PDB file of C-alpha atoms in Angstrom:
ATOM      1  CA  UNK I 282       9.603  10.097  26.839  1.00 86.00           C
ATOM      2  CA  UNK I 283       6.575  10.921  25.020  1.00 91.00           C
ATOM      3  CA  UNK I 284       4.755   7.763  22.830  1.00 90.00           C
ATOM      4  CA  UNK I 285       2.384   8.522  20.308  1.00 94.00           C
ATOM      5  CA  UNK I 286      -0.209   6.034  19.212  1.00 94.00           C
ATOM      6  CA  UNK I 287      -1.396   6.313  15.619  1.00 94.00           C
ATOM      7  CA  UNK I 288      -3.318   4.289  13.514  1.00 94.00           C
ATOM      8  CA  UNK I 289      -1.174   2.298  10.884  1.00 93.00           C
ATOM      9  CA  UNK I 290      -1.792   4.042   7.655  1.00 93.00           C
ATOM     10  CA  UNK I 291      -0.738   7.611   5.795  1.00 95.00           C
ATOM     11  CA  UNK I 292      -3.443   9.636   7.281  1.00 96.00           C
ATOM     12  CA  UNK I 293      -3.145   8.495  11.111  1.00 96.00           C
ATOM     13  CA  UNK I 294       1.285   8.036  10.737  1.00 97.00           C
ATOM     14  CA  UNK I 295       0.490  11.735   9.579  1.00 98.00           C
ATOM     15  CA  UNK I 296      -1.977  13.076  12.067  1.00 97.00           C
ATOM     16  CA  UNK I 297       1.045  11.746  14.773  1.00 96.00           C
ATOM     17  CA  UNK I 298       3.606  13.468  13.159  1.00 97.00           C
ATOM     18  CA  UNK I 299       1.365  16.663  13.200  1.00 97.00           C
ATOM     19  CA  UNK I 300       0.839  16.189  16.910  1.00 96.00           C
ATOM     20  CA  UNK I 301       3.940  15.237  18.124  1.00 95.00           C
ATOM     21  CA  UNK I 302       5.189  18.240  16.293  1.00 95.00           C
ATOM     22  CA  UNK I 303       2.577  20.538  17.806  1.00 95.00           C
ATOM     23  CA  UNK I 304       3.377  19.265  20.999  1.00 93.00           C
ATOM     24  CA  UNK I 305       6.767  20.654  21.461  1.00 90.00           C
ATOM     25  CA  UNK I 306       8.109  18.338  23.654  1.00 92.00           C
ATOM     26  CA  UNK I 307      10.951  18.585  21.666  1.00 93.00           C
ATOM     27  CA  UNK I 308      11.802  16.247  19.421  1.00 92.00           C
ATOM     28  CA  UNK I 309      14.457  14.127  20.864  1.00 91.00           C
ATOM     29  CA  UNK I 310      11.652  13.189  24.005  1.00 93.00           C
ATOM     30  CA  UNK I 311       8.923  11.720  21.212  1.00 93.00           C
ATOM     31  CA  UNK I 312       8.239   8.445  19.531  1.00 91.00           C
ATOM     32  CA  UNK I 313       6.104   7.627  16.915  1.00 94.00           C
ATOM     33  CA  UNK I 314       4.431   4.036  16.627  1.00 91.00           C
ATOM     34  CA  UNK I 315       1.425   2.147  15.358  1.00 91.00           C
ATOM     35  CA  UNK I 316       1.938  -0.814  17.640  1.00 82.00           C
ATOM     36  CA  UNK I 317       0.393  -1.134  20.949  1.00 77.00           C
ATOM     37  CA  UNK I 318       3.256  -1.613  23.156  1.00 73.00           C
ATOM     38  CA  UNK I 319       3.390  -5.224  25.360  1.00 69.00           C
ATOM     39  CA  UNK I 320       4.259  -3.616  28.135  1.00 68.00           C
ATOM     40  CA  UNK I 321       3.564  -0.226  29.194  1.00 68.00           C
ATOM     41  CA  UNK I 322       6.629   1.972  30.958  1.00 71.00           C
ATOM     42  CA  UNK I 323       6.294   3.990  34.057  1.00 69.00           C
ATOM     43  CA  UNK I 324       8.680   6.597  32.483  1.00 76.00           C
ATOM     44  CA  UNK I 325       6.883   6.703  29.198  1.00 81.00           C
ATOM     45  CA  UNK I 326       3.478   9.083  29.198  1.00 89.00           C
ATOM     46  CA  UNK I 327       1.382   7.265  26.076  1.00 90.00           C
ATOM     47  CA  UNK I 328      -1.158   9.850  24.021  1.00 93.00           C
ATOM     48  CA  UNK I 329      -3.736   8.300  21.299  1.00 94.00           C
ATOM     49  CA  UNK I 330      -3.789  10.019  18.223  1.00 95.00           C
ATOM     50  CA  UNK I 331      -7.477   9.570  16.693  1.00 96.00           C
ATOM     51  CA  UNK I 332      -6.886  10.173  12.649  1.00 96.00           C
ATOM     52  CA  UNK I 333      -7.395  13.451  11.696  1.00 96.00           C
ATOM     53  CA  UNK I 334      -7.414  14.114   7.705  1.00 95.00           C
ATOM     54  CA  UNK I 335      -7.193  17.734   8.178  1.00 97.00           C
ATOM     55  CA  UNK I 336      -4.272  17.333  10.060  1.00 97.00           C
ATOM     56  CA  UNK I 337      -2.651  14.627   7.864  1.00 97.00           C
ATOM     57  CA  UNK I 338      -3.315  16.812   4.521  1.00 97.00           C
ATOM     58  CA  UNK I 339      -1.361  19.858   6.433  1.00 97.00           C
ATOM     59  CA  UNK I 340       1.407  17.180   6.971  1.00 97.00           C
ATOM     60  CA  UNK I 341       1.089  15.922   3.158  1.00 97.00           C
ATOM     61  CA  UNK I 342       0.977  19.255   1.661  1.00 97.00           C
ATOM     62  CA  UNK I 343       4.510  20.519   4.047  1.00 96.00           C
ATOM     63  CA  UNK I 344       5.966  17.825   2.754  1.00 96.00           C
ATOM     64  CA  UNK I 345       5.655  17.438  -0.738  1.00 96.00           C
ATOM     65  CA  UNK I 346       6.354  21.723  -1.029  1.00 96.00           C
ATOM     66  CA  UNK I 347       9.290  21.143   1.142  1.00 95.00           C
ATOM     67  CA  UNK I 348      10.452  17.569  -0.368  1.00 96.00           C
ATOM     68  CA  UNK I 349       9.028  17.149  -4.007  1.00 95.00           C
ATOM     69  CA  UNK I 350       6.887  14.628  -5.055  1.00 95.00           C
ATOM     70  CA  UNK I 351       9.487  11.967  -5.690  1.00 96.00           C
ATOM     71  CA  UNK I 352      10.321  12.227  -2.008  1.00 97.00           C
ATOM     72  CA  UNK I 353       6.939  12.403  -0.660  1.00 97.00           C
ATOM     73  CA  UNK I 354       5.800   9.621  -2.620  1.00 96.00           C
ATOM     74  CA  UNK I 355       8.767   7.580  -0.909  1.00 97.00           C
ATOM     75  CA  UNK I 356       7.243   8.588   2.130  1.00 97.00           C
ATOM     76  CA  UNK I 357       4.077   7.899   1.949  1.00 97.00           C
ATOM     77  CA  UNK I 358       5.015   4.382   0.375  1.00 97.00           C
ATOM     78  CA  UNK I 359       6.770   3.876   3.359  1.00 97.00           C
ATOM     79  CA  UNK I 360       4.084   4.134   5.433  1.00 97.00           C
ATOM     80  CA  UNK I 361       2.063   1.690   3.629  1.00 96.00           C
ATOM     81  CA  UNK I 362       4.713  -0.830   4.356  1.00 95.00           C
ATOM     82  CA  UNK I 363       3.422  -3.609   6.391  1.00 92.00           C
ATOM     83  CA  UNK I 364       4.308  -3.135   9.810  1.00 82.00           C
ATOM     84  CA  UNK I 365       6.081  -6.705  11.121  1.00 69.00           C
ATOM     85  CA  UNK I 366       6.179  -7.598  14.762  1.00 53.00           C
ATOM     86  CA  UNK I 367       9.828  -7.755  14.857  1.00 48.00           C
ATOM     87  CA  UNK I 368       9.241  -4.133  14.664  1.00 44.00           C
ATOM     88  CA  UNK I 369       8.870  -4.729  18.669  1.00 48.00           C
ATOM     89  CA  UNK I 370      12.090  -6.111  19.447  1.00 54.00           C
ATOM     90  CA  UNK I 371      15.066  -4.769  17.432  1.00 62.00           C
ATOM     91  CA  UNK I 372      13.690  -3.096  14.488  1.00 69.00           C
ATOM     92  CA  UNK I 373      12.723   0.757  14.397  1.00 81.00           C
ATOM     93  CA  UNK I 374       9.061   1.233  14.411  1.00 88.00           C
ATOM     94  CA  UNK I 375       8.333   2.796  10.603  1.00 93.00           C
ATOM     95  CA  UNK I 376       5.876   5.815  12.557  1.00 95.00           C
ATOM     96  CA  UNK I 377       9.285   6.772  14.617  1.00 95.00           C
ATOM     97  CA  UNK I 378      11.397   6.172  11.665  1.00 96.00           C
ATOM     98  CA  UNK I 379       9.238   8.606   9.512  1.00 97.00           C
ATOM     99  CA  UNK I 380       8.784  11.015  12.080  1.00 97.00           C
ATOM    100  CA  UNK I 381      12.844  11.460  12.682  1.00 97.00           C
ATOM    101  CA  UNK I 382      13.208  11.210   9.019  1.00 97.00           C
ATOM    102  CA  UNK I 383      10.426  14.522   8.639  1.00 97.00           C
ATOM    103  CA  UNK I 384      12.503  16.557  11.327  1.00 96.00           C
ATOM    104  CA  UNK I 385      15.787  15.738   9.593  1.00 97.00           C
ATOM    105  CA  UNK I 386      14.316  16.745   6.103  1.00 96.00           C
ATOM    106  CA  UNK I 387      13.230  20.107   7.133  1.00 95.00           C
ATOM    107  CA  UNK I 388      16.022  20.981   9.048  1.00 95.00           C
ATOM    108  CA  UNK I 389      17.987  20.691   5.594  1.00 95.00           C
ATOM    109  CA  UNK I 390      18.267  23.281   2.968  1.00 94.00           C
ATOM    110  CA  UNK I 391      17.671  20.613   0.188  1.00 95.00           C
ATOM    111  CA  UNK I 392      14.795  18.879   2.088  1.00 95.00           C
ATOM    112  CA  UNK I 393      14.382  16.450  -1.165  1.00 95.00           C
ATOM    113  CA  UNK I 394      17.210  14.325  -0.638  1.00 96.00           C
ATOM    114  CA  UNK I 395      17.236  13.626   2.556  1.00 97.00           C
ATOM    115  CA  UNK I 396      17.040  10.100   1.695  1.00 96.00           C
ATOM    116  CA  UNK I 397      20.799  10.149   0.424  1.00 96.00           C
ATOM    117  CA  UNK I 398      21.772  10.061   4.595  1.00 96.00           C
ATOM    118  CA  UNK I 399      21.681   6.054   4.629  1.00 96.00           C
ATOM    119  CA  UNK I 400      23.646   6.560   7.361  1.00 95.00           C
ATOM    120  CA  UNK I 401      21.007   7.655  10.024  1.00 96.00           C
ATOM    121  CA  UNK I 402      19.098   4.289  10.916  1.00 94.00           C
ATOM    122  CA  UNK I 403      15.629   5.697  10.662  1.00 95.00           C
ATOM    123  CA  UNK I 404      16.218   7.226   7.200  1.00 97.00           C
ATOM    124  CA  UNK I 405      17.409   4.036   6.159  1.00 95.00           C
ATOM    125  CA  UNK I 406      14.917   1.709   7.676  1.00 95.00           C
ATOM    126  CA  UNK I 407      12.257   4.519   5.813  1.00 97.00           C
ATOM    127  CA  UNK I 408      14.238   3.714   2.347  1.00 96.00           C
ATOM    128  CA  UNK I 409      13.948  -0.069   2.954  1.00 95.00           C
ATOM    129  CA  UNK I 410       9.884   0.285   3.653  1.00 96.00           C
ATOM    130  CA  UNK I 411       9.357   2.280   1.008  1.00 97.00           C
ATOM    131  CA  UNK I 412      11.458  -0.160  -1.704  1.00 96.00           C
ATOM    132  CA  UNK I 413       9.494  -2.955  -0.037  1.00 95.00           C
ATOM    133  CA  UNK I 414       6.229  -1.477  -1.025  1.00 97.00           C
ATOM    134  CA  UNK I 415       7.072   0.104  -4.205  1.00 96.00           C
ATOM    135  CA  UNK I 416       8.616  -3.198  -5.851  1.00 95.00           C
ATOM    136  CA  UNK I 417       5.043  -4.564  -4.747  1.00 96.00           C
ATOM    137  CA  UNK I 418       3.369  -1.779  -6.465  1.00 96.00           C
ATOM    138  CA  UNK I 419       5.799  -2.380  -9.310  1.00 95.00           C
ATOM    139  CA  UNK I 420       4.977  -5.941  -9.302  1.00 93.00           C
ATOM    140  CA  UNK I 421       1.241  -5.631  -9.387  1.00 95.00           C
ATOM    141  CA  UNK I 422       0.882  -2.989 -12.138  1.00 93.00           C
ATOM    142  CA  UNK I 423       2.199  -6.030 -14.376  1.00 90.00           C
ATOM    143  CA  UNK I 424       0.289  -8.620 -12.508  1.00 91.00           C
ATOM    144  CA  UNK I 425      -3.098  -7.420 -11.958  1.00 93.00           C
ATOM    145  CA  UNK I 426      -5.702  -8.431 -13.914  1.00 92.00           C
ATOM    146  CA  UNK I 427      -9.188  -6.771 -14.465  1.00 95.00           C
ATOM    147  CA  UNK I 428     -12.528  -8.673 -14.956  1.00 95.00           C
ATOM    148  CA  UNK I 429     -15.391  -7.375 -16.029  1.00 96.00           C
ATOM    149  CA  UNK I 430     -18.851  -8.074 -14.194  1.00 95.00           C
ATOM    150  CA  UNK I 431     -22.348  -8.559 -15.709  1.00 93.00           C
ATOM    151  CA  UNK I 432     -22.743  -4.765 -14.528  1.00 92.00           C
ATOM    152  CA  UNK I 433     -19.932  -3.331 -16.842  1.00 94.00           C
ATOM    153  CA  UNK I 434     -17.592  -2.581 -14.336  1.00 95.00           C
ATOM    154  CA  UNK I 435     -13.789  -3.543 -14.439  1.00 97.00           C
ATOM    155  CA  UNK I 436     -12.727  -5.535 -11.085  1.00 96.00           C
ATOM    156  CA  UNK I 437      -9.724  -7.008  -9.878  1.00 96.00           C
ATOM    157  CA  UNK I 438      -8.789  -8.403  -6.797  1.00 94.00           C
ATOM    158  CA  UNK I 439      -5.493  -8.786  -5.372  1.00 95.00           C
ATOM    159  CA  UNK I 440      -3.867 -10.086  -1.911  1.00 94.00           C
ATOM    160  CA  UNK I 441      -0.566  -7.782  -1.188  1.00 95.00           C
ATOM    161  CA  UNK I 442       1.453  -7.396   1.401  1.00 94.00           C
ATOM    162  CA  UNK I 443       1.778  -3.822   1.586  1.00 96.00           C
ATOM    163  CA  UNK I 444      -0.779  -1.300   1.466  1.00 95.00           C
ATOM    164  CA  UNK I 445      -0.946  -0.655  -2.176  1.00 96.00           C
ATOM    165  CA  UNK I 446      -4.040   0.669  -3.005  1.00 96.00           C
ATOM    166  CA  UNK I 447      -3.093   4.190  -3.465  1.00 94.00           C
ATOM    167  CA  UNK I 448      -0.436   3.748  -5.438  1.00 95.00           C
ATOM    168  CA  UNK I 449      -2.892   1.340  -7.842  1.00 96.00           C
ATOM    169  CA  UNK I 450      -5.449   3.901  -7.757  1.00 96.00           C
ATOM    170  CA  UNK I 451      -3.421   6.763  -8.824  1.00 95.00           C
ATOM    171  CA  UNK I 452      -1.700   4.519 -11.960  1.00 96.00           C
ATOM    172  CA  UNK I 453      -4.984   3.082 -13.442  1.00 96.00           C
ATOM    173  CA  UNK I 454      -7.373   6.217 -12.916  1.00 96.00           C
ATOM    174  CA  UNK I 455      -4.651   8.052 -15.009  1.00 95.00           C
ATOM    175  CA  UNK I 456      -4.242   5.326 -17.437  1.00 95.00           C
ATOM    176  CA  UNK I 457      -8.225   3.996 -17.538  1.00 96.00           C
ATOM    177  CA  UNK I 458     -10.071   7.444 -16.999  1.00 96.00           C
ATOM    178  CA  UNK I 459     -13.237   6.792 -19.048  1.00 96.00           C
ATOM    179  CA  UNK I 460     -13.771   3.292 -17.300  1.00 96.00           C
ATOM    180  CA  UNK I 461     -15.402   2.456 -14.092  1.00 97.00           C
ATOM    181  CA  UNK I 462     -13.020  -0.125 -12.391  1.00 97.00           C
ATOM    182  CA  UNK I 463     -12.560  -1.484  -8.631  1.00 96.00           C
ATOM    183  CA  UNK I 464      -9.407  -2.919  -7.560  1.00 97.00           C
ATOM    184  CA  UNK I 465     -10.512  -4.641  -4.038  1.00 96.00           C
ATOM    185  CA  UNK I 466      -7.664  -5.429  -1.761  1.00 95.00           C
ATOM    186  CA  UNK I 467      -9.010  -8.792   0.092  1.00 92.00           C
ATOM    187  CA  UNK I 468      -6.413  -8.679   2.860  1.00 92.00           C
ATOM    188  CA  UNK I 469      -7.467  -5.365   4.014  1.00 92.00           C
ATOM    189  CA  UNK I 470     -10.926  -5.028   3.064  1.00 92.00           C
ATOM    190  CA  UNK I 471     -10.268  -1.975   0.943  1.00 94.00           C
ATOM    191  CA  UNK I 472     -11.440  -1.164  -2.326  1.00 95.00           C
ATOM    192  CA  UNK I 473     -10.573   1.459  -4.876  1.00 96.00           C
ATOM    193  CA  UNK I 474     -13.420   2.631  -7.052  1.00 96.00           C
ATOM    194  CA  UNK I 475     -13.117   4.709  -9.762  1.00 97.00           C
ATOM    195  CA  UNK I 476     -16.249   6.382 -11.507  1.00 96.00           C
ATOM    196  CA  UNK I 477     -15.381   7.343 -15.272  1.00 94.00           C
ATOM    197  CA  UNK I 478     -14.349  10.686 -15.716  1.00 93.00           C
ATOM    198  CA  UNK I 479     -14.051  11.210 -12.306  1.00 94.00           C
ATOM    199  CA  UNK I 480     -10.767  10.470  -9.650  1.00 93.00           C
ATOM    200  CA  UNK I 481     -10.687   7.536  -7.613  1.00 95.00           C
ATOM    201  CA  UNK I 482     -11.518   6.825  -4.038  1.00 95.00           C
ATOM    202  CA  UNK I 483     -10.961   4.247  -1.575  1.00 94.00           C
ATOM    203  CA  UNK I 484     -13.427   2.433   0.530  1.00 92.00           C
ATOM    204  CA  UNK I 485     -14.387  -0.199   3.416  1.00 90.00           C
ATOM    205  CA  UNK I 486     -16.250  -3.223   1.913  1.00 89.00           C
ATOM    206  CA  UNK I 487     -18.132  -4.139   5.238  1.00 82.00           C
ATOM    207  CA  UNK I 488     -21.119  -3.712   2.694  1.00 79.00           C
ATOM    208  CA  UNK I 489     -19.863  -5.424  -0.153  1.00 80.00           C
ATOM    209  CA  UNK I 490     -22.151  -8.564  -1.308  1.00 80.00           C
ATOM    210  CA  UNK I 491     -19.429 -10.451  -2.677  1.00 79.00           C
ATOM    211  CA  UNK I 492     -20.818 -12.873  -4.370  1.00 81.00           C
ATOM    212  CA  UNK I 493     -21.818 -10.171  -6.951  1.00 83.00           C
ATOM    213  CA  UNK I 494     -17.598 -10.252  -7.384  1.00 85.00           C
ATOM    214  CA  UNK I 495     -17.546 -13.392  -9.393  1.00 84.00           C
ATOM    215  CA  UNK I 496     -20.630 -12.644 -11.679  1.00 91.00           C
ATOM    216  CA  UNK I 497     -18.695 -11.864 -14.845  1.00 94.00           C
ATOM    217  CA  UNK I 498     -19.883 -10.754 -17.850  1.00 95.00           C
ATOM    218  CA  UNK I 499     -20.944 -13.649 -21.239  1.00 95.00           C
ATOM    219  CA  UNK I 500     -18.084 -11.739 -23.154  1.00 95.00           C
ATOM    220  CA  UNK I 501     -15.281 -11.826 -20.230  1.00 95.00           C
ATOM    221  CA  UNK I 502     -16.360 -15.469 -20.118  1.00 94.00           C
ATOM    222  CA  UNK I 503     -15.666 -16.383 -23.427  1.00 95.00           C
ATOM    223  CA  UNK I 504     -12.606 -14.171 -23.159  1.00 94.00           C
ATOM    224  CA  UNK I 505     -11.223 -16.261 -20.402  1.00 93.00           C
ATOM    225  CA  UNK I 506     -11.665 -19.545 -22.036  1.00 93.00           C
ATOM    226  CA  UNK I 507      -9.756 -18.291 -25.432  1.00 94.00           C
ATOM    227  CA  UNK I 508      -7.044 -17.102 -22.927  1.00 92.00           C
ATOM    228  CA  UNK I 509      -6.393 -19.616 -21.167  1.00 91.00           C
ATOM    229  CA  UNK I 510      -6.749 -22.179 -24.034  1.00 92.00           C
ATOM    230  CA  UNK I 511      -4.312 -19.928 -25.813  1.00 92.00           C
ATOM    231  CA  UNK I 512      -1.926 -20.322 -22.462  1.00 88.00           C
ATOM    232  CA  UNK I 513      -2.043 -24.118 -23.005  1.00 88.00           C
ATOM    233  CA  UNK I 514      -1.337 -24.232 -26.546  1.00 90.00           C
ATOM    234  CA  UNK I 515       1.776 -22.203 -26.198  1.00 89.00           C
ATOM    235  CA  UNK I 516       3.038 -24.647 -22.967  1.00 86.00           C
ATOM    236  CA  UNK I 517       6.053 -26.865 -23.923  1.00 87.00           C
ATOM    237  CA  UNK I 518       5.355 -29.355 -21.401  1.00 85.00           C
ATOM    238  CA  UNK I 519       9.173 -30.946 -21.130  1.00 87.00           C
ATOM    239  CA  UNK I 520      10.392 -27.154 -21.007  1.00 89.00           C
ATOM    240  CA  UNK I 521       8.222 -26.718 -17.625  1.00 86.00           C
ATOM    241  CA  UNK I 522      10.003 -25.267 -14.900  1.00 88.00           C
ATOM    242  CA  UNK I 523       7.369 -24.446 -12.001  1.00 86.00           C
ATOM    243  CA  UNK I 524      10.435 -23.623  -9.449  1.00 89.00           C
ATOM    244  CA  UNK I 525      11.459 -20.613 -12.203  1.00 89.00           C
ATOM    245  CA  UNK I 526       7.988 -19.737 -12.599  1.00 85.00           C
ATOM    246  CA  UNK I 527       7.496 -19.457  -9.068  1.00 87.00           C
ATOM    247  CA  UNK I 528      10.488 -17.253  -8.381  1.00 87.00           C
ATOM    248  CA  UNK I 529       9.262 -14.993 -12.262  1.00 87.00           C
ATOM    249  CA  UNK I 530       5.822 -15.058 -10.726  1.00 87.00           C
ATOM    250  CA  UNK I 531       5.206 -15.606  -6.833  1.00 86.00           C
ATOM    251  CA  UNK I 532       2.382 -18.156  -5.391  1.00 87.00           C
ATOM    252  CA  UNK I 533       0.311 -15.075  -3.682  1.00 87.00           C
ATOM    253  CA  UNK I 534       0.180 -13.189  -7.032  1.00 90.00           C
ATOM    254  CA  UNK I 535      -1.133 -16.358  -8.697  1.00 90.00           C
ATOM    255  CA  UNK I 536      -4.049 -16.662  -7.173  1.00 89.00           C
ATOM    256  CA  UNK I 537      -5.869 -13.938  -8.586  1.00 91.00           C
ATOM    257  CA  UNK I 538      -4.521 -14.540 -12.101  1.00 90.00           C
ATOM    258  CA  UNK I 539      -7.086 -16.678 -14.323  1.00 89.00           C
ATOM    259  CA  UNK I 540      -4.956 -19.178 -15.489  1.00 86.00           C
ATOM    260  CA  UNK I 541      -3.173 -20.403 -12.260  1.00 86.00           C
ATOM    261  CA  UNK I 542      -6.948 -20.436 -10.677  1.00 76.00           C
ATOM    262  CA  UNK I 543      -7.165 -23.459 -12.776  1.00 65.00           C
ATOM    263  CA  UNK I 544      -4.439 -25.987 -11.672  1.00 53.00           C
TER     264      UNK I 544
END
């Protein structure tokens, strides 16, 4: 058996499934995964994939002419989900799981809907990972709140689960094209930035002064304390229900909302 090592994200899950493919060690000998295993096996041969984005964008482009978008897009949401340990123990590694699912898909005729075979544990445990991290996305396009800094620039932070970034860029670069905004990802220490008028990127923030982060504007400010004085004024304080709230609005999204930073 053949183990591949990729990095866990789009462009290294990619890069493995480019190499295993190229390998042709045929597929039923390979294995995908992004965890390090505990203990190494004498009848396993283990090869490091370093990410390659030429090789992932070959992969990415294969896929969405052979899939669709709606398919890819499951895909690559997929392998944003995070990756728990149990994945270890009893639970398909997602890189395997995507791989198998990418060998099934092009050996159909209607590549696009390969998802429909629940039946095949790796296409299902790829369905589950990429609900996971597209209810997330979901979530956060409702939740997410920009702030803008004494420089002009729209910034929101968030703290998800999932790697959600890409999805986040995409939606608010189509939606806010003539503003620059960053939506940094605190868990990760990724950043989207988006210069106006152009597309988005994503980025490292090794070099990000974050102090800078909580320098807001006078006019966001002001706009904060009318918000959140209008969020009191509206509060029926025998109607309060914080278990309700809690399960409408989860604890880890609160924190980067305004008017939960408060209490």
């Amino acid at each position: 058996m053949y183990m591949f090592l990729c990095e866990d994200s789009i462009d290294g899950i990619f890069t493995g499934v480019y190499d295993a493919w190229a390998s042709r060690y045929g597929h039923a000998n390979i294995s995908l995964t992004t965890l390090a295993p505990e203990n190494y096996s004498l009848f396993h041969e283990y090869i490091n994939v370093p990410t390659d984005f030429d090789k992932s964008s070959k992969v990415a482009r294969t896929l969405l002419k052979r899939m669709g978008e709606e398919t890819y897009t499951e895909i690559c949401q997929a392998a944003s989900a995070l990756e728990t340990f149990s994945a270890r123990k009893n639970v398909m590694n997602k890189a395997d799981a995507i791989y198998k699912t990418i060998v099934l898909a092009l050996s159909l005729t209607d590549s696009g809907k390969v998802l429909n075979y629940l039946g095949e544990p790796y296409v299902n445990r790829v369905f589950q990972l990429s609900r996971c991290t597209g209810n997330e996305a979901h979530h956060l396009l409702g939740f997410l709140r920009f702030q803008e800094l004494e420089n002009g620039i729209l910034f929101a932070k968030i703290h998800p689960k999932n790697d959600v970034l890409p999805f986040l860029g995409e939606h608010f670069a189509d939606r806010l094209p003539h503003e620059n905004f960053m939506i940094y990802d605190e868990n990760r220490h990724l950043a989207v930035l988006h210069p106006k008028e152009k597309g988005f990127f994503i980025t490292d923030t090794k070099e990000l002064h974050i102090e800078m982060l909580n320098r807001f504007s006078l006019e966001e400010r002001e706009y904060q304390k009318l918000w959140c004085s209008f969020f009191d004024s509206i509060a029926i304080e025998a109607r309060v229900n914080l278990k309700l709230q809690n399960q409408n609005l989860p604890k880890r999204f609160q924190q980067d909302i305004v008017e939960f930073q408060r209490q």
